[in-house]
């Protein structure tokens, strides 16, 4: 029989567990990696980290494991047994006095030393992810995705998955990845949406969090070629209710992260209180946005798309998220419902967040499939390829609405990261496919 020696049941506690008063003066075992090693006044100090925290461990020359301590290197993995003592000067308030140190994996010379430029760190992302900032961002990302699931599952939504190989572009033909598929041309999904709409008569209220692909050449701090989109589609839902749903989930995630990731936000220099107490999101129409932009010296005309500059200007001055609603029909996708009061605009809303701009794209969906066909043709798509989609109107159509939220953009806002590239473990851009 194999007796497990590494499993928690037999041995170790997590680092955050042992940093509690009940362990003071008790002997514990922990395991982790050497974040830093230094020698001071003849003693060796090891900063040991695991996924839950960091603790200072100390050893003196007379101690049993002194020779292991002298040979251990940065990023080696180890198991340590020792006594926990209160030490206000130490990070986390406790220190571990080492009685035994066992090296599990002795690390070679750690390549991250002086060069900490973003480009170098992204080139060795598989290693630089171990740094404390990167680790904090990855934890918050997990919290954001968890929050999305929590919000919709607790409201009776089902989780639905659409395929990644698709016969048609879902959003805009210009930004698709085409690939060979047994002699046919197919696309990588740009959105789960068209298939999600087919699921409305099956599950009614659905959501997903899934990888999404856009062959977008723009090398900005908010674009990836592979990103994660959280999408929702709700049966019987009309435009005003859609706005409430989007605000509800963003507010829920911000509050959750503020509550559960306070230490990580603080480490990243972010104010958790801001996210815990967001005021009601503002709403302005596209038309109002144009007037405001022109008054402030922008050249934007009615009918122009809003770029990053315009979006950031409108949201940054308000310092809280804003919805821009009722965009011109010509600017938006074929599936959006025309406003009955003014068919030249659609019942669509983009949610903007400070410092970034667009976080969400959304609309009530059109049920006028003659018009949808016309608009597909205008965007140079072949309506014949969308026959499956038109069946939605042939067999029991109902009003419905939906939206898509860019996970990395939300993580970027919450963490203050410089780019969405820092908000996904292994970013994909037009110029980066490694590691
Ligand atoms: O506005 P988009 O294109 O909306 C849709 O795809 C809809 N079909 C969604 C739906 O209604 N179900 O994309 C939604 C969001 C954007 O607001 C943005 O946050 C993010 O996806 N996004 C990107 N994030 C990173 N890199 C890119 N290249 C992105 N393109 C869009
Ligand atoms: Mg959009």
Short mmCIF file of C-alpha atoms and ligand atoms in Angstrom, two decimals:
data_model
loop_
_atom_site.label_atom_id
_atom_site.label_comp_id
_atom_site.label_asym_id
_atom_site.label_seq_id
_atom_site.Cartn_x
_atom_site.Cartn_y
_atom_site.Cartn_z
CA UNK A 1 0.00 0.00 0.00
CA UNK A 2 1.23 3.48 -0.80
CA UNK A 3 1.07 5.78 2.19
CA UNK A 4 0.57 9.35 0.99
CA UNK A 5 3.17 11.65 2.44
CA UNK A 6 2.33 14.95 0.73
CA UNK A 7 -1.39 15.04 1.20
CA UNK A 8 -2.77 17.64 3.54
CA UNK A 9 -4.58 15.10 5.68
CA UNK A 10 -1.32 13.58 6.82
CA UNK A 11 0.75 16.67 7.07
CA UNK A 12 0.58 20.22 6.14
CA UNK A 13 -1.52 23.28 6.76
CA UNK A 14 -1.81 26.16 4.33
CA UNK A 15 0.19 29.28 5.05
CA UNK A 16 -2.88 31.42 5.61
CA UNK A 17 -4.20 28.80 8.07
CA UNK A 18 -1.11 28.91 10.31
CA UNK A 19 -1.19 32.72 10.46
CA UNK A 20 -3.86 32.63 13.16
CA UNK A 21 -3.53 33.02 16.89
CA UNK A 22 -4.60 29.42 17.60
CA UNK A 23 -1.34 28.21 16.10
CA UNK A 24 0.92 30.53 18.07
CA UNK A 25 3.63 28.50 19.86
CA UNK A 26 2.39 25.30 18.15
CA UNK A 27 4.40 23.08 15.83
CA UNK A 28 3.03 22.94 12.27
CA UNK A 29 4.00 21.67 8.83
CA UNK A 30 3.68 23.78 5.71
CA UNK A 31 4.72 23.33 2.09
CA UNK A 32 5.43 25.78 -0.65
CA UNK A 33 8.06 27.59 -2.68
CA UNK A 34 10.93 29.88 -1.70
CA UNK A 35 9.91 33.37 -2.74
CA UNK A 36 13.03 34.98 -1.27
CA UNK A 37 16.12 33.89 0.66
CA UNK A 38 18.42 36.12 2.65
CA UNK A 39 21.05 35.83 5.36
CA UNK A 40 21.03 38.23 8.28
CA UNK A 41 23.15 38.16 11.43
CA UNK A 42 24.21 34.54 10.75
CA UNK A 43 20.62 33.28 10.31
CA UNK A 44 18.87 32.31 7.10
CA UNK A 45 15.44 33.82 6.44
CA UNK A 46 13.22 32.13 3.87
CA UNK A 47 10.05 33.76 2.61
CA UNK A 48 7.86 30.77 1.80
CA UNK A 49 4.73 31.14 -0.31
CA UNK A 50 1.88 28.90 -1.30
CA UNK A 51 -1.34 29.79 -3.09
CA UNK A 52 -2.82 31.19 0.13
CA UNK A 53 -0.11 33.44 1.52
CA UNK A 54 3.49 34.15 2.49
CA UNK A 55 5.31 33.47 5.75
CA UNK A 56 8.80 34.25 6.98
CA UNK A 57 10.70 31.16 8.16
CA UNK A 58 13.97 31.37 10.06
CA UNK A 59 16.77 28.94 10.86
CA UNK A 60 20.07 29.22 12.81
CA UNK A 61 23.38 27.36 12.18
CA UNK A 62 22.89 25.02 15.17
CA UNK A 63 19.53 23.76 13.84
CA UNK A 64 19.11 20.29 12.31
CA UNK A 65 18.31 21.39 8.74
CA UNK A 66 20.95 24.12 8.44
CA UNK A 67 22.70 22.41 5.51
CA UNK A 68 19.40 22.14 3.55
CA UNK A 69 18.77 25.80 4.29
CA UNK A 70 22.15 26.81 2.94
CA UNK A 71 21.65 24.86 -0.29
CA UNK A 72 18.00 25.74 -0.99
CA UNK A 73 17.47 28.24 -3.83
CA UNK A 74 14.80 30.71 -4.93
CA UNK A 75 11.65 28.93 -6.22
CA UNK A 76 12.68 25.53 -4.82
CA UNK A 77 9.72 23.63 -3.42
CA UNK A 78 9.95 22.38 0.16
CA UNK A 79 8.18 21.09 3.24
CA UNK A 80 8.92 22.74 6.54
CA UNK A 81 8.10 21.79 10.10
CA UNK A 82 8.54 24.29 12.87
CA UNK A 83 7.09 26.41 15.60
CA UNK A 84 4.85 29.39 14.89
CA UNK A 85 5.67 32.51 16.90
CA UNK A 86 4.00 35.90 16.96
CA UNK A 87 6.24 38.50 15.35
CA UNK A 88 4.70 41.84 14.58
CA UNK A 89 7.56 42.81 12.25
CA UNK A 90 7.05 39.77 10.02
CA UNK A 91 4.72 39.84 7.03
CA UNK A 92 1.38 38.43 8.21
CA UNK A 93 2.37 38.88 11.88
CA UNK A 94 3.81 35.39 12.45
CA UNK A 95 7.19 33.73 11.94
CA UNK A 96 7.97 30.05 11.62
CA UNK A 97 11.08 28.77 13.43
CA UNK A 98 12.31 25.89 11.29
CA UNK A 99 13.01 22.54 12.93
CA UNK A 100 13.08 20.44 9.74
CA UNK A 101 13.35 21.57 6.16
CA UNK A 102 12.95 19.05 3.35
CA UNK A 103 13.75 20.14 -0.19
CA UNK A 104 11.28 18.59 -2.64
CA UNK A 105 12.45 20.17 -5.90
CA UNK A 106 15.71 22.11 -5.89
CA UNK A 107 15.35 24.97 -8.38
CA UNK A 108 17.96 26.01 -10.92
CA UNK A 109 19.05 29.67 -10.95
CA UNK A 110 15.81 31.67 -11.11
CA UNK A 111 15.82 33.69 -14.33
CA UNK A 112 13.83 36.66 -13.04
CA UNK A 113 16.28 38.97 -11.36
CA UNK A 114 17.00 42.47 -12.54
CA UNK A 115 15.08 42.59 -15.81
CA UNK A 116 11.45 43.13 -14.90
CA UNK A 117 10.33 44.88 -18.09
CA UNK A 118 6.79 43.87 -19.17
CA UNK A 119 8.07 42.36 -22.42
CA UNK A 120 10.65 40.16 -20.71
CA UNK A 121 8.14 39.03 -18.09
CA UNK A 122 5.52 38.19 -20.76
CA UNK A 123 8.12 36.16 -22.65
CA UNK A 124 8.55 33.93 -19.59
CA UNK A 125 4.95 34.20 -18.47
CA UNK A 126 4.94 30.55 -17.27
CA UNK A 127 7.43 31.65 -14.59
CA UNK A 128 6.56 35.31 -14.03
CA UNK A 129 2.99 34.26 -13.11
CA UNK A 130 4.48 33.15 -9.77
CA UNK A 131 5.13 36.75 -8.73
CA UNK A 132 2.83 38.16 -6.11
CA UNK A 133 1.12 40.77 -8.33
CA UNK A 134 0.45 38.25 -11.06
CA UNK A 135 -0.81 35.73 -8.50
CA UNK A 136 -3.18 38.34 -7.02
CA UNK A 137 -4.59 39.16 -10.48
CA UNK A 138 -5.16 35.46 -11.24
CA UNK A 139 -7.01 35.03 -7.94
CA UNK A 140 -9.26 38.01 -8.67
CA UNK A 141 -9.93 36.62 -12.17
CA UNK A 142 -11.10 33.39 -10.53
CA UNK A 143 -13.34 35.45 -8.23
CA UNK A 144 -14.84 37.37 -11.18
CA UNK A 145 -15.72 34.19 -13.08
CA UNK A 146 -17.01 32.55 -9.89
CA UNK A 147 -19.18 35.61 -9.24
CA UNK A 148 -20.72 35.41 -12.70
CA UNK A 149 -21.69 31.76 -12.18
CA UNK A 150 -23.01 32.49 -8.69
CA UNK A 151 -25.16 35.41 -9.77
CA UNK A 152 -26.96 33.62 -12.59
CA UNK A 153 -27.18 30.16 -11.07
CA UNK A 154 -28.76 31.58 -7.93
CA UNK A 155 -31.37 33.22 -10.17
CA UNK A 156 -32.38 29.97 -11.86
CA UNK A 157 -30.35 30.38 -15.05
CA UNK A 158 -28.98 27.29 -16.81
CA UNK A 159 -25.43 27.09 -18.11
CA UNK A 160 -25.38 26.45 -21.86
CA UNK A 161 -22.37 25.86 -24.15
CA UNK A 162 -22.34 26.85 -27.83
CA UNK A 163 -19.85 25.24 -30.26
CA UNK A 164 -16.42 26.78 -30.93
CA UNK A 165 -16.38 25.73 -34.62
CA UNK A 166 -19.08 27.67 -36.44
CA UNK A 167 -20.26 27.75 -40.09
CA UNK A 168 -20.94 31.52 -39.99
CA UNK A 169 -19.36 34.51 -38.29
CA UNK A 170 -21.51 35.40 -35.29
CA UNK A 171 -20.70 39.05 -35.04
CA UNK A 172 -18.53 40.65 -37.72
CA UNK A 173 -17.06 38.87 -40.73
CA UNK A 174 -13.97 41.07 -40.66
CA UNK A 175 -12.67 39.70 -37.38
CA UNK A 176 -13.04 35.94 -37.79
CA UNK A 177 -10.42 33.24 -37.69
CA UNK A 178 -11.06 30.93 -40.63
CA UNK A 179 -9.80 27.39 -40.60
CA UNK A 180 -9.86 24.27 -42.72
CA UNK A 181 -12.35 21.72 -41.55
CA UNK A 182 -12.29 18.51 -43.60
CA UNK A 183 -12.40 20.38 -46.87
CA UNK A 184 -14.82 23.06 -45.67
CA UNK A 185 -14.21 26.55 -44.34
CA UNK A 186 -15.31 27.16 -40.75
CA UNK A 187 -14.80 29.92 -38.21
CA UNK A 188 -13.74 30.03 -34.58
CA UNK A 189 -16.57 31.40 -32.48
CA UNK A 190 -16.82 35.17 -31.99
CA UNK A 191 -19.80 34.89 -29.68
CA UNK A 192 -22.05 32.09 -28.38
CA UNK A 193 -25.06 34.22 -29.18
CA UNK A 194 -26.77 32.81 -32.27
CA UNK A 195 -26.77 29.31 -30.78
CA UNK A 196 -27.80 30.68 -27.40
CA UNK A 197 -30.87 32.23 -29.04
CA UNK A 198 -31.78 28.78 -30.39
CA UNK A 199 -31.73 27.56 -26.77
CA UNK A 200 -34.31 30.12 -25.63
CA UNK A 201 -37.29 27.76 -26.27
CA UNK A 202 -35.33 24.99 -24.50
CA UNK A 203 -33.94 26.55 -21.32
CA UNK A 204 -35.28 30.14 -21.46
CA UNK A 205 -32.68 31.76 -19.17
CA UNK A 206 -29.08 30.86 -19.93
CA UNK A 207 -25.49 31.99 -19.46
CA UNK A 208 -21.95 30.91 -20.29
CA UNK A 209 -18.35 31.84 -19.61
CA UNK A 210 -16.30 30.68 -22.58
CA UNK A 211 -13.29 31.33 -24.81
CA UNK A 212 -13.95 33.67 -27.73
CA UNK A 213 -11.77 34.36 -30.77
CA UNK A 214 -11.33 37.58 -32.76
CA UNK A 215 -8.81 38.09 -35.52
CA UNK A 216 -8.52 41.70 -34.43
CA UNK A 217 -5.19 43.24 -35.39
CA UNK A 218 -5.56 46.18 -33.02
CA UNK A 219 -2.67 46.06 -30.58
CA UNK A 220 -4.35 47.96 -27.76
CA UNK A 221 -4.31 47.38 -24.02
CA UNK A 222 -7.90 46.08 -24.23
CA UNK A 223 -7.73 43.60 -27.14
CA UNK A 224 -6.76 39.93 -27.23
CA UNK A 225 -7.23 37.45 -30.07
CA UNK A 226 -8.45 34.83 -27.58
CA UNK A 227 -10.43 36.18 -24.65
CA UNK A 228 -13.14 34.95 -22.31
CA UNK A 229 -16.62 36.27 -22.69
CA UNK A 230 -19.41 35.87 -20.16
CA UNK A 231 -22.70 35.90 -22.06
CA UNK A 232 -26.34 35.83 -21.04
CA UNK A 233 -29.59 35.40 -22.94
CA UNK A 234 -32.97 35.83 -21.24
CA UNK A 235 -36.38 34.87 -22.61
CA UNK A 236 -39.25 37.37 -22.38
CA UNK A 237 -36.79 40.07 -21.36
CA UNK A 238 -37.12 43.57 -22.82
CA UNK A 239 -34.63 46.41 -22.95
CA UNK A 240 -35.22 48.17 -19.56
CA UNK A 241 -34.92 44.87 -17.69
CA UNK A 242 -31.76 43.98 -19.63
CA UNK A 243 -30.06 47.13 -18.29
CA UNK A 244 -31.00 46.13 -14.73
CA UNK A 245 -29.58 42.62 -15.20
CA UNK A 246 -26.24 43.93 -16.48
CA UNK A 247 -25.90 46.47 -13.70
CA UNK A 248 -26.90 43.79 -11.18
CA UNK A 249 -24.22 41.31 -12.13
CA UNK A 250 -21.40 43.86 -12.45
CA UNK A 251 -22.26 45.34 -9.06
CA UNK A 252 -22.49 41.84 -7.53
CA UNK A 253 -19.04 40.85 -8.84
CA UNK A 254 -17.44 44.13 -7.71
CA UNK A 255 -18.87 43.71 -4.20
CA UNK A 256 -17.81 40.07 -4.04
CA UNK A 257 -14.25 40.89 -5.10
CA UNK A 258 -14.10 43.81 -2.64
CA UNK A 259 -15.18 41.48 0.15
CA UNK A 260 -13.30 38.30 -0.67
CA UNK A 261 -10.12 39.67 -2.28
CA UNK A 262 -9.42 42.66 -0.06
CA UNK A 263 -5.81 41.60 0.56
CA UNK A 264 -5.16 41.18 -3.17
CA UNK A 265 -6.77 44.54 -4.03
CA UNK A 266 -4.68 46.22 -1.34
CA UNK A 267 -1.50 44.60 -2.64
CA UNK A 268 -2.37 45.91 -6.10
CA UNK A 269 -2.92 49.41 -4.70
CA UNK A 270 -6.68 49.40 -5.37
CA UNK A 271 -9.33 50.86 -3.09
CA UNK A 272 -11.71 48.00 -2.21
CA UNK A 273 -14.24 50.47 -0.77
CA UNK A 274 -14.78 52.01 -4.20
CA UNK A 275 -15.86 48.64 -5.62
CA UNK A 276 -17.95 47.78 -2.55
CA UNK A 277 -20.01 50.96 -2.76
CA UNK A 278 -20.47 51.82 -6.44
CA UNK A 279 -23.27 54.35 -6.97
CA UNK A 280 -26.04 53.70 -9.50
CA UNK A 281 -24.59 53.49 -13.02
CA UNK A 282 -25.40 56.47 -15.24
CA UNK A 283 -27.24 56.19 -18.54
CA UNK A 284 -26.85 58.41 -21.57
CA UNK A 285 -28.05 57.92 -25.12
CA UNK A 286 -25.68 57.81 -28.08
CA UNK A 287 -27.25 61.09 -29.25
CA UNK A 288 -26.48 62.77 -25.90
CA UNK A 289 -22.96 61.34 -26.01
CA UNK A 290 -22.33 62.96 -29.41
CA UNK A 291 -23.57 66.37 -28.17
CA UNK A 292 -21.37 66.08 -25.09
CA UNK A 293 -18.32 65.07 -27.13
CA UNK A 294 -18.75 67.94 -29.59
CA UNK A 295 -19.13 70.43 -26.75
CA UNK A 296 -15.82 69.16 -25.39
CA UNK A 297 -13.96 69.68 -28.64
CA UNK A 298 -14.28 66.26 -30.30
CA UNK A 299 -15.06 66.15 -34.01
CA UNK A 300 -17.42 63.17 -33.72
CA UNK A 301 -20.54 63.40 -35.88
CA UNK A 302 -23.86 61.61 -35.51
CA UNK A 303 -23.40 58.20 -37.13
CA UNK A 304 -19.71 57.85 -36.21
CA UNK A 305 -18.64 54.89 -34.12
CA UNK A 306 -17.27 55.77 -30.71
CA UNK A 307 -13.58 54.91 -30.42
CA UNK A 308 -11.47 54.19 -27.36
CA UNK A 309 -10.69 57.90 -26.90
CA UNK A 310 -14.33 58.97 -26.98
CA UNK A 311 -15.49 56.15 -24.72
CA UNK A 312 -12.78 56.83 -22.15
CA UNK A 313 -13.51 60.55 -22.16
CA UNK A 314 -17.22 59.99 -21.45
CA UNK A 315 -16.70 57.47 -18.65
CA UNK A 316 -13.51 58.79 -17.03
CA UNK A 317 -15.03 62.18 -16.22
CA UNK A 318 -17.89 60.45 -14.38
CA UNK A 319 -15.60 57.99 -12.56
CA UNK A 320 -18.33 55.31 -12.47
CA UNK A 321 -19.68 52.88 -15.09
CA UNK A 322 -22.09 54.35 -17.66
CA UNK A 323 -24.44 52.84 -20.20
CA UNK A 324 -24.51 54.37 -23.65
CA UNK A 325 -27.81 53.39 -25.24
CA UNK A 326 -29.74 53.68 -28.53
CA UNK A 327 -26.88 53.53 -31.04
CA UNK A 328 -27.61 54.13 -34.73
CA UNK A 329 -28.85 50.91 -36.38
CA UNK A 330 -26.11 51.19 -39.03
CA UNK A 331 -23.37 50.91 -36.41
CA UNK A 332 -24.61 47.77 -34.73
CA UNK A 333 -25.03 44.07 -35.47
CA UNK A 334 -27.85 42.63 -37.62
CA UNK A 335 -29.63 40.90 -34.72
CA UNK A 336 -30.42 44.00 -32.62
CA UNK A 337 -34.01 45.20 -32.31
CA UNK A 338 -34.89 48.54 -33.87
CA UNK A 339 -36.34 51.10 -31.47
CA UNK A 340 -40.11 51.23 -32.25
CA UNK A 341 -40.01 55.01 -31.58
CA UNK A 342 -37.13 55.58 -34.00
CA UNK A 343 -36.17 52.67 -36.31
CA UNK A 344 -32.89 54.39 -37.19
CA UNK A 345 -31.63 53.44 -33.74
CA UNK A 346 -31.50 50.10 -31.92
CA UNK A 347 -32.38 48.97 -28.40
CA UNK A 348 -28.73 48.37 -27.63
CA UNK A 349 -26.48 49.42 -24.78
CA UNK A 350 -22.74 49.30 -24.23
CA UNK A 351 -21.51 49.51 -20.65
CA UNK A 352 -18.38 51.65 -20.22
CA UNK A 353 -15.98 51.37 -17.29
CA UNK A 354 -13.47 53.98 -16.13
CA UNK A 355 -9.99 53.81 -17.66
CA UNK A 356 -10.99 51.16 -20.20
CA UNK A 357 -14.20 52.00 -22.08
CA UNK A 358 -16.46 49.22 -23.37
CA UNK A 359 -16.96 46.28 -20.99
CA UNK A 360 -20.30 44.97 -22.29
CA UNK A 361 -22.16 44.87 -25.60
CA UNK A 362 -25.88 44.15 -25.38
CA UNK A 363 -29.29 44.46 -26.98
CA UNK A 364 -32.85 43.33 -27.12
CA UNK A 365 -33.02 40.95 -30.12
CA UNK A 366 -34.92 41.63 -33.32
CA UNK A 367 -37.91 39.41 -34.08
CA UNK A 368 -38.39 40.94 -37.53
CA UNK A 369 -36.49 38.42 -39.59
CA UNK A 370 -37.19 40.10 -42.94
CA UNK A 371 -35.30 43.07 -41.59
CA UNK A 372 -32.57 40.83 -40.13
CA UNK A 373 -32.02 39.33 -43.62
CA UNK A 374 -31.79 42.80 -45.14
CA UNK A 375 -29.26 43.86 -42.56
CA UNK A 376 -27.20 40.69 -43.04
CA UNK A 377 -26.96 41.49 -46.74
CA UNK A 378 -25.89 45.04 -45.92
CA UNK A 379 -23.05 43.66 -43.80
CA UNK A 380 -22.07 41.46 -46.78
CA UNK A 381 -23.18 38.21 -45.18
CA UNK A 382 -25.06 35.50 -47.09
CA UNK A 383 -28.48 35.06 -45.41
CA UNK A 384 -28.70 31.52 -46.81
CA UNK A 385 -26.07 30.43 -44.30
CA UNK A 386 -28.29 31.66 -41.47
CA UNK A 387 -31.34 29.53 -42.26
CA UNK A 388 -31.02 27.69 -38.93
CA UNK A 389 -31.17 31.04 -37.15
CA UNK A 390 -34.34 32.09 -38.99
CA UNK A 391 -36.09 28.98 -37.65
CA UNK A 392 -36.22 30.85 -34.37
CA UNK A 393 -38.85 33.13 -35.89
CA UNK A 394 -40.62 30.31 -37.75
CA UNK A 395 -41.29 28.22 -34.66
CA UNK A 396 -42.56 30.19 -31.70
CA UNK A 397 -40.53 33.37 -31.39
CA UNK A 398 -40.60 35.30 -28.10
CA UNK A 399 -39.02 38.59 -27.04
CA UNK A 400 -35.55 38.10 -25.59
CA UNK A 401 -32.41 40.05 -24.78
CA UNK A 402 -28.80 39.33 -24.04
CA UNK A 403 -25.29 40.61 -23.51
CA UNK A 404 -21.60 39.74 -23.57
CA UNK A 405 -19.02 40.91 -21.02
CA UNK A 406 -15.25 40.77 -21.57
CA UNK A 407 -13.81 38.98 -18.53
CA UNK A 408 -10.28 40.37 -18.97
CA UNK A 409 -11.57 43.95 -19.18
CA UNK A 410 -13.47 43.56 -15.92
CA UNK A 411 -10.38 42.05 -14.27
CA UNK A 412 -8.29 44.93 -15.66
CA UNK A 413 -10.59 47.48 -14.07
CA UNK A 414 -10.70 45.73 -10.71
CA UNK A 415 -6.95 45.12 -10.49
CA UNK A 416 -5.64 48.28 -12.14
CA UNK A 417 -3.56 46.12 -14.53
CA UNK A 418 -1.99 48.02 -17.45
CA UNK A 419 -3.41 45.68 -20.06
CA UNK A 420 -5.84 42.79 -20.61
CA UNK A 421 -2.68 40.81 -21.41
CA UNK A 422 -1.97 40.76 -17.67
CA UNK A 423 -5.48 39.55 -16.87
CA UNK A 424 -5.33 36.11 -18.48
CA UNK A 425 -2.67 33.53 -17.63
CA UNK A 426 -1.34 32.99 -21.16
CA UNK A 427 -2.37 35.91 -23.40
CA UNK A 428 -2.81 35.53 -27.15
CA UNK A 429 -2.27 38.56 -29.39
CA UNK A 430 -1.35 38.98 -33.07
CA UNK A 431 2.33 38.89 -32.06
CA UNK A 432 2.30 36.57 -29.05
CA UNK A 433 1.45 32.88 -29.13
CA UNK A 434 4.19 31.73 -26.70
CA UNK A 435 4.60 30.43 -24.07
O1 LIG B 1 -19.57 43.89 -28.04
P1 LIG B 1 -19.27 42.49 -28.43
O2 LIG B 1 -18.65 42.27 -29.77
O3 LIG B 1 -20.63 41.68 -28.27
C1 LIG B 1 -20.93 40.45 -28.74
O4 LIG B 1 -20.14 39.65 -29.20
C2 LIG B 1 -22.35 40.06 -28.49
N1 LIG B 1 -22.73 39.01 -29.45
C3 LIG B 1 -22.49 39.59 -27.08
C4 LIG B 1 -23.88 39.17 -26.72
O5 LIG B 1 -24.78 39.99 -26.80
N2 LIG B 1 -24.08 37.92 -26.34
O6 LIG B 1 -18.30 41.83 -27.33
C5 LIG B 1 -18.68 41.79 -25.99
C6 LIG B 1 -17.53 42.20 -25.10
C7 LIG B 1 -16.99 43.59 -25.36
O7 LIG B 1 -17.80 44.57 -24.75
C8 LIG B 1 -15.60 43.51 -24.74
O8 LIG B 1 -15.62 43.67 -23.33
C9 LIG B 1 -15.22 42.08 -25.04
O9 LIG B 1 -16.40 41.36 -25.31
N3 LIG B 1 -14.31 42.02 -26.20
C10 LIG B 1 -12.98 41.79 -26.12
N4 LIG B 1 -12.17 41.60 -25.10
C11 LIG B 1 -10.87 41.37 -25.34
N5 LIG B 1 -10.33 41.35 -26.59
C12 LIG B 1 -11.12 41.55 -27.68
N6 LIG B 1 -10.58 41.49 -28.91
C13 LIG B 1 -12.51 41.79 -27.48
N7 LIG B 1 -13.56 42.01 -28.29
C14 LIG B 1 -14.64 42.15 -27.50
MG1 LIG B 2 -19.19 45.78 -28.78
#
